[in-house]
Short mmCIF file of C-alpha atoms in Angstrom, two decimals:
data_model
loop_
_atom_site.label_atom_id
_atom_site.label_comp_id
_atom_site.label_asym_id
_atom_site.label_seq_id
_atom_site.Cartn_x
_atom_site.Cartn_y
_atom_site.Cartn_z
CA MET S 405 130.73 217.56 247.53
CA THR S 406 133.30 216.81 244.99
CA GLY S 407 135.70 214.63 244.42
CA ASP S 408 136.98 211.32 241.78
CA THR S 409 133.17 209.55 240.37
CA SER S 410 135.55 207.65 238.21
CA HIS S 411 134.06 204.53 239.70
CA LEU S 412 130.49 205.45 239.32
CA ARG S 413 130.89 205.75 235.46
CA THR S 414 132.43 202.20 235.38
CA ALA S 415 129.42 201.33 237.75
CA ARG S 416 126.73 202.45 234.63
CA ARG S 417 129.08 201.29 232.10
CA ASP S 418 128.75 198.12 233.35
CA ASP S 419 125.14 198.14 234.65
CA PRO S 420 123.11 195.27 232.22
CA ALA S 421 120.06 197.31 232.37
CA ARG S 422 121.57 200.04 230.49
CA LEU S 423 121.57 197.68 227.49
CA LEU S 424 118.06 196.03 227.54
CA PRO S 425 116.50 198.67 225.37
CA TYR S 426 118.03 197.05 222.55
CA LEU S 427 116.58 193.62 223.56
CA ASP S 428 112.94 195.48 223.49
CA PRO S 429 111.93 195.66 219.45
CA ALA S 430 109.94 198.25 220.56
CA ALA S 431 112.52 200.82 221.13
CA GLU S 432 113.48 203.30 219.32
CA GLY S 433 116.18 206.20 218.70
CA LEU S 434 119.52 204.04 220.16
CA ALA S 435 122.73 204.56 220.19
CA GLU S 436 125.09 202.17 217.92
CA PRO S 437 126.34 199.99 220.77
CA SER S 438 130.13 199.53 221.18
CA VAL S 439 131.99 196.39 220.59
CA ALA S 440 132.47 195.63 224.06
CA ASP S 441 128.58 196.36 224.63
CA LEU S 442 127.90 194.47 221.86
CA LEU S 443 129.65 191.37 223.75
CA ARG S 444 127.85 192.24 226.80
CA LEU S 445 125.00 191.90 224.82
CA ARG S 446 125.38 188.87 223.44
CA ARG S 447 125.51 187.88 227.82
CA LEU S 448 122.36 188.85 227.70
CA VAL S 449 120.99 187.49 224.83
CA ALA S 450 122.35 183.47 226.31
CA ASP S 451 121.37 184.49 230.02
CA ARG S 452 117.51 184.42 228.88
CA PRO S 453 115.91 181.64 230.70
CA ASP S 454 114.37 179.79 227.96
CA ARG S 455 114.92 179.10 223.97
CA ALA S 456 112.00 181.54 223.40
CA ALA S 457 113.30 184.44 225.58
CA ARG S 458 116.50 183.92 223.78
CA ARG S 459 115.39 184.00 219.99
CA SER S 460 113.31 186.83 221.06
CA ALA S 461 115.85 189.24 222.43
CA ALA S 462 118.15 187.69 219.78
CA ALA S 463 115.74 189.24 216.94
CA ALA S 464 115.07 191.95 218.58
CA LEU S 465 119.54 193.11 218.60
CA HIS S 466 119.56 191.76 215.55
CA GLY S 467 116.52 194.11 213.93
CA HIS S 468 117.83 197.55 216.00
CA LEU S 469 121.46 196.60 214.89
CA GLY S 470 120.15 195.86 210.90
CA ARG S 471 118.25 199.10 210.69
CA ALA S 472 121.57 200.87 212.07
CA VAL S 473 123.65 199.32 209.43
CA THR S 474 121.25 199.89 206.45
CA ALA S 475 120.93 203.78 207.44
CA ARG S 476 124.61 203.97 207.44
CA ALA S 477 124.64 202.01 203.57
CA ALA S 478 122.06 204.31 202.61
CA ALA S 479 124.24 207.24 203.88
CA LEU S 480 127.55 206.08 202.28
CA ALA S 481 125.92 204.97 199.03
CA ALA S 482 124.69 208.90 198.11
CA GLU S 483 128.03 210.00 199.77
CA PRO S 484 129.45 212.55 196.85
CA GLY S 485 132.93 211.02 195.09
CA LEU S 486 132.25 207.81 196.86
CA PRO S 487 134.97 205.53 194.90
CA PRO S 488 132.96 202.78 192.55
CA ALA S 489 133.16 199.85 194.96
CA LEU S 490 132.32 201.42 197.65
CA ARG S 491 129.63 202.45 196.49
CA THR S 492 128.26 199.46 195.04
CA ALA S 493 128.97 197.41 198.30
CA ALA S 494 127.13 199.89 199.91
CA ARG S 495 123.60 199.76 197.80
CA ALA S 496 123.67 195.90 198.10
CA VAL S 497 122.98 197.01 201.76
CA THR S 498 119.17 197.06 202.14
CA ARG S 499 117.82 194.69 204.47
CA VAL S 500 120.01 192.32 206.73
CA ARG S 501 117.86 189.03 207.55
CA PRO S 502 119.29 186.51 209.68
CA ARG S 503 118.64 183.85 207.78
CA SER S 504 119.77 185.23 204.82
CA ALA S 505 123.19 184.32 204.38
CA LYS S 506 123.19 187.14 200.63
CA GLU S 507 122.22 189.61 202.54
CA LEU S 508 124.63 188.63 205.60
CA ARG S 509 127.25 188.58 202.78
CA ALA S 510 126.35 192.37 201.23
CA VAL S 511 127.47 193.41 205.18
CA ASP S 512 130.32 191.65 205.17
CA ARG S 513 131.62 192.46 201.89
CA LEU S 514 130.80 196.72 203.35
CA ALA S 515 132.71 195.98 206.10
CA TYR S 516 135.71 194.63 204.17
CA ALA S 517 135.09 197.57 201.05
CA CYS S 518 134.96 200.24 204.13
CA GLU S 519 138.20 199.15 205.29
CA ALA S 520 140.09 198.72 201.61
CA ALA S 521 138.82 202.89 201.08
CA GLY S 522 140.89 203.63 204.01
CA ARG S 523 137.82 204.18 206.56
CA VAL S 524 138.66 201.51 209.08
CA GLU S 525 135.91 203.11 212.01
CA GLU S 526 133.69 202.69 209.34
CA ALA S 527 134.50 199.58 208.62
CA GLN S 528 134.31 198.41 211.96
CA ARG S 529 130.70 199.90 212.66
CA VAL S 530 129.44 197.95 209.29
CA ALA S 531 131.34 194.48 210.92
CA SER S 532 129.71 195.24 214.25
CA ALA S 533 126.00 194.86 213.02
CA LEU S 534 126.96 191.33 212.79
CA LEU S 535 128.08 190.26 216.34
CA GLY S 536 124.36 190.30 216.77
CA VAL S 537 123.45 187.15 214.63
CA PRO S 538 124.27 183.27 216.74
CA PHE S 539 125.99 180.23 215.49
CA ASP S 540 123.06 177.61 215.30
CA GLY S 541 124.91 175.27 213.03
CA ASP S 542 124.17 176.72 209.73
CA PHE S 543 127.95 177.43 207.96
CA GLU S 544 126.28 179.01 205.21
CA LEU S 545 124.97 181.76 207.36
CA TRP S 546 128.30 181.86 210.51
CA SER S 547 130.13 182.21 206.73
CA PRO S 548 129.93 186.26 206.51
CA VAL S 549 129.55 186.80 210.25
CA GLU S 550 132.82 185.44 210.54
CA GLY S 551 134.21 187.39 208.08
CA ALA S 552 133.07 190.17 209.75
CA LEU S 553 133.75 188.70 213.20
CA ALA S 554 137.72 188.36 212.02
CA LEU S 555 137.57 192.06 210.74
CA LEU S 556 136.25 193.60 214.38
CA TRP S 557 139.38 190.89 215.75
CA LEU S 558 141.94 192.47 213.97
CA HIS S 559 140.75 196.41 214.51
CA ALA S 560 140.11 195.38 218.21
CA GLY S 561 141.75 197.12 221.14
CA PRO S 562 143.38 194.29 223.55
CA ALA S 563 140.39 194.49 225.80
CA ASP S 564 137.65 193.06 223.07
CA ARG S 565 140.19 191.01 221.11
CA PRO S 566 139.61 187.49 223.76
CA GLY S 567 135.56 188.17 223.28
CA LEU S 568 135.28 188.42 219.64
CA ARG S 569 137.67 185.20 219.66
CA ALA S 570 136.00 183.31 222.07
CA VAL S 571 132.56 184.65 219.58
CA LEU S 572 134.23 183.49 216.68
CA ASP S 573 135.78 179.97 218.07
CA VAL S 574 131.91 178.51 218.88
CA ASP S 575 132.20 177.14 215.20
CA THR S 576 135.75 175.28 216.54
CA ARG S 577 133.67 173.63 219.16
CA ILE S 578 132.68 171.11 216.52
CA PRO S 579 135.67 168.19 216.56
CA LEU S 580 135.59 168.16 212.42
CA VAL S 581 135.96 171.56 211.87
CA VAL S 582 139.36 171.19 214.43
CA ASP S 583 140.02 168.26 212.79
CA ALA S 584 140.26 168.90 209.83
CA ALA S 585 139.10 171.80 207.96
CA LEU S 586 140.50 174.38 209.84
CA ALA S 587 143.35 173.11 210.19
CA ARG S 588 143.31 173.49 206.50
CA ARG S 589 142.13 176.42 206.25
CA LEU S 590 144.80 177.51 208.45
CA ASP S 591 147.18 176.48 206.03
CA GLY S 592 146.14 178.86 202.78
CA ASP S 593 143.81 176.09 201.46
CA LEU S 594 141.29 178.76 200.58
CA LEU S 595 143.83 180.92 199.27
CA ARG S 596 142.80 181.95 195.46
CA GLU S 597 146.54 183.07 194.53
CA GLU S 598 147.03 181.36 191.65
CA ARG S 599 143.77 182.29 190.17
CA ILE S 600 144.59 186.31 190.99
CA GLU S 601 147.99 186.07 189.45
CA ALA S 602 146.67 184.73 185.49
CA LEU S 603 144.16 187.32 186.11
CA LEU S 604 146.82 190.10 186.27
CA ALA S 605 148.46 187.95 184.23
CA THR S 606 145.66 188.42 181.46
CA GLY S 607 144.92 191.70 182.06
CA GLU S 608 141.69 191.39 183.75
CA HIS S 609 141.67 193.39 186.78
CA ARG S 610 138.67 194.00 187.86
CA ASP S 611 138.31 190.12 188.33
CA ALA S 612 141.37 190.07 190.07
CA ALA S 613 140.26 192.38 192.54
CA VAL S 614 137.26 191.04 192.94
CA TRP S 615 139.17 187.58 194.22
CA ALA S 616 142.22 189.49 195.71
CA ALA S 617 138.80 191.15 197.97
CA ALA S 618 138.04 187.53 198.86
CA ASP S 619 141.61 186.42 199.93
CA VAL S 620 141.73 189.58 202.24
CA ARG S 621 138.95 187.99 203.90
CA GLU S 622 140.00 184.75 204.23
CA LEU S 623 143.48 186.22 205.15
CA THR S 624 141.61 188.07 208.15
CA VAL S 625 139.99 184.99 209.21
CA MET S 626 143.25 183.17 209.25
CA LEU S 627 144.82 185.88 211.35
CA ALA S 628 142.32 186.26 213.73
CA PHE S 629 142.59 182.14 214.57
CA GLY S 630 146.36 182.69 214.77
CA GLY S 631 147.67 181.29 211.55
CA SER S 632 149.71 178.03 210.95
CA ALA S 633 153.33 176.63 210.96
CA LEU S 634 152.76 177.33 207.15
CA TRP S 635 151.61 180.19 207.55
CA PRO S 636 152.11 182.54 210.39
CA PRO S 637 150.57 185.52 211.71
CA THR S 638 154.00 187.65 210.00
CA ARG S 639 153.51 185.84 206.18
CA ILE S 640 149.58 185.78 206.23
CA ALA S 641 149.81 190.25 207.70
CA GLY S 642 152.22 190.45 204.38
CA ARG S 643 150.36 188.94 201.92
CA ARG S 644 147.19 190.36 203.08
CA ALA S 645 148.97 194.01 203.07
CA GLU S 646 149.63 192.81 199.11
CA ARG S 647 146.20 191.55 199.29
CA LEU S 648 144.94 194.95 200.26
CA ALA S 649 146.82 197.15 198.05
CA GLN S 650 145.56 194.87 195.16
CA VAL S 651 142.47 195.58 196.06
CA ARG S 652 142.90 199.49 196.14
CA ASP S 653 144.33 200.32 192.95
CA LEU S 654 142.13 197.48 190.84
CA GLY S 655 138.65 198.13 192.18
#
């Protein structure tokens, strides 16, 4: 018997049982999950019946994602003809522990370095490794995750953007963030325009590229949160394109 089986394929994609191996630390040979599947996995972790079960599932998921991104970074670092900035970023990702801000930042930087090199799909794969890190109130740990999530949001399709934005919004449930820090941030408070222009004026191009890369990341976060009256999305996108060009040309 033949006929339209698209409903069966959809059912299999939506079946949470197929994702359970990612929550098993002993599972092997798992493919890198899509952004949509990672969002489903976050919900599966959150739905665990108690804190211990949630922590165990989150650790398993992060372990699988960490191994995948370190393998990807090693392959990138060994690739001939790689831009020096991208090779340096790839070599910095050797392990990814969820309680190490330094290691999470290395993944975040690698994702943006991939984008700057024009390897957007690679950037998305790298950034998705941080989708397994939950927000626990520690902003030092959350900052690189936020940057990676914003990059994923920027390049995501319309189906995935709402889910990614919901994850990004987790820290804005704290009133002080909403009322003060986030508002200032969306007005460009963390941008380093004067510093970059000063470095360019004195010929310190490599340092200017480092700060331009930091601005690319910050502008991405601003875009994901919708900008502000002072920095509407069109202005943010234009400045981001300028900074990304500087990273490519000066780095």
